[in-house]
Amino acid sequence: MIKPLQNLPIQKKLLSILLFSSISSLVIAAFLLLIFEASDFKKNAQDELSTMAQLIANRSTAALSFDDQKLAKENLSPLEKVTTVESACIYNSQGKIFSDFKAPSYQGKLCPLQYIGQQTYFDHTKLHIYKLVELESETLGIVYIQADIEKKFLRKIQSITLLFVGLFVATVVTFLLTTPLLLVITRPLNKLLATVHKITHKQDFSLRALKQGDDEVGELVDAFNAMVETVEQKNTELTVAKNHYRALYDDNPTMIFHLSIDGMIVSVNSFGAKQLDLSSEELQGRSIYDFVHPEDQLLAKMLFDLCLASPHKIYKQELRQVCRDGRVIWVRETARIINNENQQIDFLLVCEDVTETKLLAEKIVYQASHDALTDLVNRVEFDGLVQQSVQQAHTNRTHHALCYLDLDQFKVVNDTSGHMAGDELLRQLGDVLKKQIRKEDTLARLGGDEFGILMNNCSLDEACHACEKLRNIIRDFQFAWESRSFSVGVSIGISSINSSTGNAGDALKEADAACYAAKEKGRNRVHVFRPDDEELALRQGEMQWVEKIQHGLDENRFVLYAQLIVPIAEHSQEGLHFETLVRFLDEQGNIIPPGAFLPAAERYNLATHLDKWVISHLFEWLASHQDCLDKLELCSINLSGLSLSDESMLSFINNMFKQHAIPTEKICFEITETAAISSLNSATKFIQQLRKKGCSFSLDDFGSGLSSFAYLKNLPVDYLKIDGLFVKDILEDKVDLAMVRSINEVGHVMGKKTIAEFVENKEVFNLLNKLGVDYAQGYGIAKPMPLDELL
């Protein structure tokens, strides 16, 4: 009953409900009224006839008592006026009919022939009344009345029907009058519904329903508007979020694929499609393997197999993808298992384009193993290749050759034409050498103007022949720069790599030592390393000191000593004057003299570091021993030739003076004549800068050079230290005596004080006094001692 109403408009629902309720109430009322009236009608009819029967019974006592049938007949005669009575009888005490009555219009039976104890009852519309005729509690007989109330009942029904018709008409009129009133409810609801349809059709959540009252419908409109406002706000937020995430998905700089279990592309973001030079629609339904490089197909399949084997893990792989135009890109794939909307297993594949990174990594790897200037193998890679050759020689008993090439006269090109010319020369020579070596050989730039060649499966004789050929080619090579032309030479050292070679470092040291020997012998030549070569043994000894010196500087294994310098003239009173010396303390606690490590420091560019170590530790010691500093007249510090041309040395010395507050006039720097002459301009500028600050300078080993006097006037030094080789034999050698006298006199003429070295006895000291030398230093005066012994 309710279901047919569910799809009706609300107005028709209300009308249907109103109509149904009206008709139902009318029908129920009619039914109840009919039942009530019928029951009441029957009761009234029974009561009425029962009363009449009772009256007849009361009157009939005499007739029955005296057996007067005529009187009894008269008692029944009033029934003629009662239209409903059909017949009536009076029974005697024996139940026999005593008297009877029959309506004229009645054609049926008169009365039951015998009364056998019946009671009053209805038989459809027939009413049968039985009343006892009693006299003083004695039953004299029975009064029986039979009536038919059908016609009277029908008249009652007609009146009830007219009543119902009136009620129905009133109901219809009420229904018709009520229908317009329903618009008070349905009109706001219809307008609300119309607004809902507009919002649904146009997706315009800015629309609002119009409120027409403050009743429940008005509250519904308010609630609806509030809901629409919330929906609008959420829709805006969702739209923003959707656009945001869509942008993140499509514009994400990674390729995002949704793949089926068999690798078919379900969806792909815009960036991924663009990378493959296809649209998203073109990619859908195609296999991901269509875009994997043939050589990487197995890797891709293994990646998906791993995901299937461990669904909760994420796996990564780098492989190549092929775009539509054939372009190959490197991607880093990240894959995992996901469940689609049907709860079936799919793949999520995220690919990051790492082509640039891959190429850059390859470039970095290449650059890490190649020299940027010449594009040759660099030192690190060359060392590794040499080590491989050493291992191969140990394993297969093969022989290889290692060649160390050092250009001669390269500095001339750099100094005269600049570093750009030097770089171009190295590039051209690299190209020349590359064309002359075998395919199985390796050419490397080891640094500066040094090259290395690893000749695989090559004997020493073959290597010598090849190196001589290279030497001649380089000698004949003419390098043109601007309007100038240069020729250079090369010194080549060769070492053998065989089963007895220790490691790559040993082989390189041997080749380097052989190259140095070639330079020592006059340059532009080839020298082969031999284990019994004394020159090379000395060279290797120096090379071993390089590591010791570096460790000594890091671990402060150097020790400062002092050797006194005293005035020679009698009655001369001066403060403490000494030269600072350095010693090496080995791991066994032995003191190693400087002659063992200074040549290596000079040769391998460690002398400047050692000079800085001496200065910093000496200044620190002086600053911590104020008493010694107060009585100090002059402290001499040796500087190497490398320090004179080191741009950082001046600022370092100035910082040390400031840091330790050492008076500059108490410090004298000693430089050798050879070092000063080899870099005269640098030495002169260096000396002038520090002399302006109050420091003094001493020219050490003066007289050992071939043209000492020629340079002396150009060097602004304060002291001349006469070379000890002349001093120690002046008692026996007249030439040495003449040299000492000449140096002393020239020095005094130029306003410089003189110091004689190697003064080993009193006789030499006295002779120096006669010659007028100012100061003496040597074992005859005082042996070198640790600084602390000066206190």
mmCIF file with all atom_site columns, N, CA and C in Angstrom, residues 119-164:
data_model
loop_
_atom_site.group_PDB
_atom_site.id
_atom_site.type_symbol
_atom_site.label_atom_id
_atom_site.label_alt_id
_atom_site.label_comp_id
_atom_site.label_asym_id
_atom_site.label_entity_id
_atom_site.label_seq_id
_atom_site.pdbx_PDB_ins_code
_atom_site.Cartn_x
_atom_site.Cartn_y
_atom_site.Cartn_z
_atom_site.occupancy
_atom_site.B_iso_or_equiv
_atom_site.pdbx_formal_charge
_atom_site.auth_seq_id
_atom_site.auth_comp_id
_atom_site.auth_asym_id
_atom_site.auth_atom_id
_atom_site.pdbx_PDB_model_num
ATOM 1   N N  . GLN A 1 119 ? -37.073 -19.962 23.717 1.00 0.00 ? 119 GLN A N  1
ATOM 2   C CA . GLN A 1 119 ? -36.774 -18.634 24.241 1.00 0.00 ? 119 GLN A CA 1
ATOM 3   C C  . GLN A 1 119 ? -36.819 -17.625 23.113 1.00 0.00 ? 119 GLN A C  1
ATOM 4   N N  . THR A 1 120 ? -36.856 -16.346 23.512 1.00 0.00 ? 120 THR A N  1
ATOM 5   C CA . THR A 1 120 ? -36.855 -15.274 22.513 1.00 0.00 ? 120 THR A CA 1
ATOM 6   C C  . THR A 1 120 ? -35.564 -15.340 21.684 1.00 0.00 ? 120 THR A C  1
ATOM 7   N N  . TYR A 1 121 ? -35.715 -15.190 20.319 1.00 0.00 ? 121 TYR A N  1
ATOM 8   C CA . TYR A 1 121 ? -34.532 -15.240 19.458 1.00 0.00 ? 121 TYR A CA 1
ATOM 9   C C  . TYR A 1 121 ? -34.826 -14.568 18.143 1.00 0.00 ? 121 TYR A C  1
ATOM 10  N N  . PHE A 1 122 ? -33.705 -14.213 17.412 1.00 0.00 ? 122 PHE A N  1
ATOM 11  C CA . PHE A 1 122 ? -33.790 -13.639 16.072 1.00 0.00 ? 122 PHE A CA 1
ATOM 12  C C  . PHE A 1 122 ? -33.439 -14.708 15.070 1.00 0.00 ? 122 PHE A C  1
ATOM 13  N N  . ASP A 1 123 ? -34.171 -14.724 13.988 1.00 0.00 ? 123 ASP A N  1
ATOM 14  C CA . ASP A 1 123 ? -33.866 -15.585 12.866 1.00 0.00 ? 123 ASP A CA 1
ATOM 15  C C  . ASP A 1 123 ? -33.814 -14.680 11.649 1.00 0.00 ? 123 ASP A C  1
ATOM 16  N N  . HIS A 1 124 ? -32.550 -14.173 11.352 1.00 0.00 ? 124 HIS A N  1
ATOM 17  C CA . HIS A 1 124 ? -32.371 -13.164 10.331 1.00 0.00 ? 124 HIS A CA 1
ATOM 18  C C  . HIS A 1 124 ? -33.190 -11.932 10.701 1.00 0.00 ? 124 HIS A C  1
ATOM 19  N N  . THR A 1 125 ? -34.192 -11.576 9.917  1.00 0.00 ? 125 THR A N  1
ATOM 20  C CA . THR A 1 125 ? -35.017 -10.400 10.240 1.00 0.00 ? 125 THR A CA 1
ATOM 21  C C  . THR A 1 125 ? -36.284 -10.794 11.007 1.00 0.00 ? 125 THR A C  1
ATOM 22  N N  . LYS A 1 126 ? -36.431 -12.096 11.282 1.00 0.00 ? 126 LYS A N  1
ATOM 23  C CA . LYS A 1 126 ? -37.589 -12.599 12.033 1.00 0.00 ? 126 LYS A CA 1
ATOM 24  C C  . LYS A 1 126 ? -37.277 -12.538 13.516 1.00 0.00 ? 126 LYS A C  1
ATOM 25  N N  . LEU A 1 127 ? -38.175 -11.934 14.304 1.00 0.00 ? 127 LEU A N  1
ATOM 26  C CA . LEU A 1 127 ? -37.997 -11.839 15.760 1.00 0.00 ? 127 LEU A CA 1
ATOM 27  C C  . LEU A 1 127 ? -39.062 -12.728 16.413 1.00 0.00 ? 127 LEU A C  1
ATOM 28  N N  . HIS A 1 128 ? -38.684 -13.642 17.222 1.00 0.00 ? 128 HIS A N  1
ATOM 29  C CA . HIS A 1 128 ? -39.583 -14.575 17.914 1.00 0.00 ? 128 HIS A CA 1
ATOM 30  C C  . HIS A 1 128 ? -39.525 -14.234 19.390 1.00 0.00 ? 128 HIS A C  1
ATOM 31  N N  . ILE A 1 129 ? -40.700 -13.755 19.952 1.00 0.00 ? 129 ILE A N  1
ATOM 32  C CA . ILE A 1 129 ? -40.803 -13.343 21.346 1.00 0.00 ? 129 ILE A CA 1
ATOM 33  C C  . ILE A 1 129 ? -41.607 -14.386 22.123 1.00 0.00 ? 129 ILE A C  1
ATOM 34  N N  . TYR A 1 130 ? -41.074 -14.799 23.234 1.00 0.00 ? 130 TYR A N  1
ATOM 35  C CA . TYR A 1 130 ? -41.775 -15.722 24.145 1.00 0.00 ? 130 TYR A CA 1
ATOM 36  C C  . TYR A 1 130 ? -41.844 -15.070 25.505 1.00 0.00 ? 130 TYR A C  1
ATOM 37  N N  . LYS A 1 131 ? -43.116 -14.978 26.073 1.00 0.00 ? 131 LYS A N  1
ATOM 38  C CA . LYS A 1 131 ? -43.293 -14.425 27.405 1.00 0.00 ? 131 LYS A CA 1
ATOM 39  C C  . LYS A 1 131 ? -44.221 -15.348 28.204 1.00 0.00 ? 131 LYS A C  1
ATOM 40  N N  . LEU A 1 132 ? -43.869 -15.652 29.414 1.00 0.00 ? 132 LEU A N  1
ATOM 41  C CA . LEU A 1 132 ? -44.665 -16.525 30.282 1.00 0.00 ? 132 LEU A CA 1
ATOM 42  C C  . LEU A 1 132 ? -45.873 -15.756 30.787 1.00 0.00 ? 132 LEU A C  1
ATOM 43  N N  . VAL A 1 133 ? -46.972 -16.488 30.892 1.00 0.00 ? 133 VAL A N  1
ATOM 44  C CA . VAL A 1 133 ? -48.191 -15.935 31.537 1.00 0.00 ? 133 VAL A CA 1
ATOM 45  C C  . VAL A 1 133 ? -48.233 -16.545 32.926 1.00 0.00 ? 133 VAL A C  1
ATOM 46  N N  . GLU A 1 134 ? -48.007 -15.736 33.940 1.00 0.00 ? 134 GLU A N  1
ATOM 47  C CA . GLU A 1 134 ? -47.896 -16.244 35.298 1.00 0.00 ? 134 GLU A CA 1
ATOM 48  C C  . GLU A 1 134 ? -48.905 -15.552 36.189 1.00 0.00 ? 134 GLU A C  1
ATOM 49  N N  . LEU A 1 135 ? -49.306 -16.341 37.150 1.00 0.00 ? 135 LEU A N  1
ATOM 50  C CA . LEU A 1 135 ? -50.198 -15.793 38.189 1.00 0.00 ? 135 LEU A CA 1
ATOM 51  C C  . LEU A 1 135 ? -49.751 -16.395 39.497 1.00 0.00 ? 135 LEU A C  1
ATOM 52  N N  . GLU A 1 136 ? -49.309 -15.550 40.320 1.00 0.00 ? 136 GLU A N  1
ATOM 53  C CA . GLU A 1 136 ? -48.830 -15.955 41.649 1.00 0.00 ? 136 GLU A CA 1
ATOM 54  C C  . GLU A 1 136 ? -47.836 -17.107 41.500 1.00 0.00 ? 136 GLU A C  1
ATOM 55  N N  . SER A 1 137 ? -46.857 -16.842 40.685 1.00 0.00 ? 137 SER A N  1
ATOM 56  C CA . SER A 1 137 ? -45.728 -17.740 40.436 1.00 0.00 ? 137 SER A CA 1
ATOM 57  C C  . SER A 1 137 ? -46.136 -19.036 39.777 1.00 0.00 ? 137 SER A C  1
ATOM 58  N N  . GLU A 1 138 ? -47.353 -19.060 39.252 1.00 0.00 ? 138 GLU A N  1
ATOM 59  C CA . GLU A 1 138 ? -47.788 -20.269 38.559 1.00 0.00 ? 138 GLU A CA 1
ATOM 60  C C  . GLU A 1 138 ? -47.883 -19.947 37.086 1.00 0.00 ? 138 GLU A C  1
ATOM 61  N N  . THR A 1 139 ? -47.265 -20.747 36.268 1.00 0.00 ? 139 THR A N  1
ATOM 62  C CA . THR A 1 139 ? -47.276 -20.528 34.823 1.00 0.00 ? 139 THR A CA 1
ATOM 63  C C  . THR A 1 139 ? -48.558 -21.041 34.255 1.00 0.00 ? 139 THR A C  1
ATOM 64  N N  . LEU A 1 140 ? -49.321 -20.087 33.675 1.00 0.00 ? 140 LEU A N  1
ATOM 65  C CA . LEU A 1 140 ? -50.595 -20.435 33.116 1.00 0.00 ? 140 LEU A CA 1
ATOM 66  C C  . LEU A 1 140 ? -50.517 -20.720 31.638 1.00 0.00 ? 140 LEU A C  1
ATOM 67  N N  . GLY A 1 141 ? -49.428 -20.123 30.991 1.00 0.00 ? 141 GLY A N  1
ATOM 68  C CA . GLY A 1 141 ? -49.274 -20.333 29.555 1.00 0.00 ? 141 GLY A CA 1
ATOM 69  C C  . GLY A 1 141 ? -48.139 -19.463 29.019 1.00 0.00 ? 141 GLY A C  1
ATOM 70  N N  . ILE A 1 142 ? -48.167 -19.383 27.681 1.00 0.00 ? 142 ILE A N  1
ATOM 71  C CA . ILE A 1 142 ? -47.072 -18.665 27.000 1.00 0.00 ? 142 ILE A CA 1
ATOM 72  C C  . ILE A 1 142 ? -47.675 -17.757 25.960 1.00 0.00 ? 142 ILE A C  1
ATOM 73  N N  . VAL A 1 143 ? -47.081 -16.489 25.884 1.00 0.00 ? 143 VAL A N  1
ATOM 74  C CA . VAL A 1 143 ? -47.445 -15.580 24.791 1.00 0.00 ? 143 VAL A CA 1
ATOM 75  C C  . VAL A 1 143 ? -46.317 -15.616 23.770 1.00 0.00 ? 143 VAL A C  1
ATOM 76  N N  . TYR A 1 144 ? -46.699 -15.886 22.497 1.00 0.00 ? 144 TYR A N  1
ATOM 77  C CA . TYR A 1 144 ? -45.693 -15.965 21.420 1.00 0.00 ? 144 TYR A CA 1
ATOM 78  C C  . TYR A 1 144 ? -46.055 -14.936 20.374 1.00 0.00 ? 144 TYR A C  1
ATOM 79  N N  . ILE A 1 145 ? -45.030 -14.097 20.002 1.00 0.00 ? 145 ILE A N  1
ATOM 80  C CA . ILE A 1 145 ? -45.211 -13.111 18.937 1.00 0.00 ? 145 ILE A CA 1
ATOM 81  C C  . ILE A 1 145 ? -44.118 -13.314 17.911 1.00 0.00 ? 145 ILE A C  1
ATOM 82  N N  . GLN A 1 146 ? -44.501 -13.370 16.640 1.00 0.00 ? 146 GLN A N  1
ATOM 83  C CA . GLN A 1 146 ? -43.525 -13.473 15.527 1.00 0.00 ? 146 GLN A CA 1
ATOM 84  C C  . GLN A 1 146 ? -43.637 -12.199 14.706 1.00 0.00 ? 146 GLN A C  1
ATOM 85  N N  . ALA A 1 147 ? -42.486 -11.484 14.591 1.00 0.00 ? 147 ALA A N  1
ATOM 86  C CA . ALA A 1 147 ? -42.477 -10.226 13.855 1.00 0.00 ? 147 ALA A CA 1
ATOM 87  C C  . ALA A 1 147 ? -41.387 -10.247 12.792 1.00 0.00 ? 147 ALA A C  1
ATOM 88  N N  . ASP A 1 148 ? -41.630 -9.526  11.700 1.00 0.00 ? 148 ASP A N  1
ATOM 89  C CA . ASP A 1 148 ? -40.627 -9.378  10.630 1.00 0.00 ? 148 ASP A CA 1
ATOM 90  C C  . ASP A 1 148 ? -40.234 -7.899  10.574 1.00 0.00 ? 148 ASP A C  1
ATOM 91  N N  . ILE A 1 149 ? -38.963 -7.596  11.028 1.00 0.00 ? 149 ILE A N  1
ATOM 92  C CA . ILE A 1 149 ? -38.493 -6.207  11.128 1.00 0.00 ? 149 ILE A CA 1
ATOM 93  C C  . ILE A 1 149 ? -37.712 -5.777  9.881  1.00 0.00 ? 149 ILE A C  1
ATOM 94  N N  . GLU A 1 150 ? -37.791 -6.549  8.789  1.00 0.00 ? 150 GLU A N  1
ATOM 95  C CA . GLU A 1 150 ? -36.986 -6.272  7.600  1.00 0.00 ? 150 GLU A CA 1
ATOM 96  C C  . GLU A 1 150 ? -37.320 -4.923  7.003  1.00 0.00 ? 150 GLU A C  1
ATOM 97  N N  . LYS A 1 151 ? -38.571 -4.644  6.793  1.00 0.00 ? 151 LYS A N  1
ATOM 98  C CA . LYS A 1 151 ? -38.965 -3.389  6.170  1.00 0.00 ? 151 LYS A CA 1
ATOM 99  C C  . LYS A 1 151 ? -38.580 -2.205  7.035  1.00 0.00 ? 151 LYS A C  1
ATOM 100 N N  . LYS A 1 152 ? -38.847 -2.374  8.302  1.00 0.00 ? 152 LYS A N  1
ATOM 101 C CA . LYS A 1 152 ? -38.486 -1.281  9.232  1.00 0.00 ? 152 LYS A CA 1
ATOM 102 C C  . LYS A 1 152 ? -36.971 -1.071  9.257  1.00 0.00 ? 152 LYS A C  1
ATOM 103 N N  . PHE A 1 153 ? -36.212 -2.206  9.183  1.00 0.00 ? 153 PHE A N  1
ATOM 104 C CA . PHE A 1 153 ? -34.733 -2.126  9.193  1.00 0.00 ? 153 PHE A CA 1
ATOM 105 C C  . PHE A 1 153 ? -34.212 -1.464  7.916  1.00 0.00 ? 153 PHE A C  1
ATOM 106 N N  . LEU A 1 154 ? -34.925 -1.777  6.805  1.00 0.00 ? 154 LEU A N  1
ATOM 107 C CA . LEU A 1 154 ? -34.503 -1.168  5.547  1.00 0.00 ? 154 LEU A CA 1
ATOM 108 C C  . LEU A 1 154 ? -34.705 0.334   5.580  1.00 0.00 ? 154 LEU A C  1
ATOM 109 N N  . ARG A 1 155 ? -35.806 0.732   6.176  1.00 0.00 ? 155 ARG A N  1
ATOM 110 C CA . ARG A 1 155 ? -36.038 2.168   6.299  1.00 0.00 ? 155 ARG A CA 1
ATOM 111 C C  . ARG A 1 155 ? -34.936 2.806   7.164  1.00 0.00 ? 155 ARG A C  1
ATOM 112 N N  . LYS A 1 156 ? -34.542 2.066   8.178  1.00 0.00 ? 156 LYS A N  1
ATOM 113 C CA . LYS A 1 156 ? -33.441 2.568   9.034  1.00 0.00 ? 156 LYS A CA 1
ATOM 114 C C  . LYS A 1 156 ? -32.146 2.689   8.233  1.00 0.00 ? 156 LYS A C  1
ATOM 115 N N  . ILE A 1 157 ? -31.913 1.690   7.394  1.00 0.00 ? 157 ILE A N  1
ATOM 116 C CA . ILE A 1 157 ? -30.698 1.691   6.566  1.00 0.00 ? 157 ILE A CA 1
ATOM 117 C C  . ILE A 1 157 ? -30.745 2.853   5.594  1.00 0.00 ? 157 ILE A C  1
ATOM 118 N N  . GLN A 1 158 ? -31.902 3.147   5.024  1.00 0.00 ? 158 GLN A N  1
ATOM 119 C CA . GLN A 1 158 ? -32.023 4.258   4.078  1.00 0.00 ? 158 GLN A CA 1
ATOM 120 C C  . GLN A 1 158 ? -31.680 5.581   4.752  1.00 0.00 ? 158 GLN A C  1
ATOM 121 N N  . SER A 1 159 ? -32.164 5.735   5.967  1.00 0.00 ? 159 SER A N  1
ATOM 122 C CA . SER A 1 159 ? -31.834 6.979   6.685  1.00 0.00 ? 159 SER A CA 1
ATOM 123 C C  . SER A 1 159 ? -30.346 7.070   6.992  1.00 0.00 ? 159 SER A C  1
ATOM 124 N N  . ILE A 1 160 ? -29.762 5.922   7.331  1.00 0.00 ? 160 ILE A N  1
ATOM 125 C CA . ILE A 1 160 ? -28.298 5.905   7.613  1.00 0.00 ? 160 ILE A CA 1
ATOM 126 C C  . ILE A 1 160 ? -27.522 6.207   6.340  1.00 0.00 ? 160 ILE A C  1
ATOM 127 N N  . THR A 1 161 ? -28.028 5.641   5.214  1.00 0.00 ? 161 THR A N  1
ATOM 128 C CA . THR A 1 161 ? -27.353 5.875   3.926  1.00 0.00 ? 161 THR A CA 1
ATOM 129 C C  . THR A 1 161 ? -27.387 7.345   3.568  1.00 0.00 ? 161 THR A C  1
ATOM 130 N N  . LEU A 1 162 ? -28.540 7.963   3.776  1.00 0.00 ? 162 LEU A N  1
ATOM 131 C CA . LEU A 1 162 ? -28.628 9.398   3.511  1.00 0.00 ? 162 LEU A CA 1
ATOM 132 C C  . LEU A 1 162 ? -27.639 10.161  4.388  1.00 0.00 ? 162 LEU A C  1
ATOM 133 N N  . LEU A 1 163 ? -27.510 9.693   5.606  1.00 0.00 ? 163 LEU A N  1
ATOM 134 C CA . LEU A 1 163 ? -26.535 10.349  6.516  1.00 0.00 ? 163 LEU A CA 1
ATOM 135 C C  . LEU A 1 163 ? -25.109 10.211  5.978  1.00 0.00 ? 163 LEU A C  1
ATOM 136 N N  . PHE A 1 164 ? -24.834 8.993   5.484  1.00 0.00 ? 164 PHE A N  1
ATOM 137 C CA . PHE A 1 164 ? -23.468 8.773   4.964  1.00 0.00 ? 164 PHE A CA 1
ATOM 138 C C  . PHE A 1 164 ? -23.219 9.573   3.700  1.00 0.00 ? 164 PHE A C  1
#
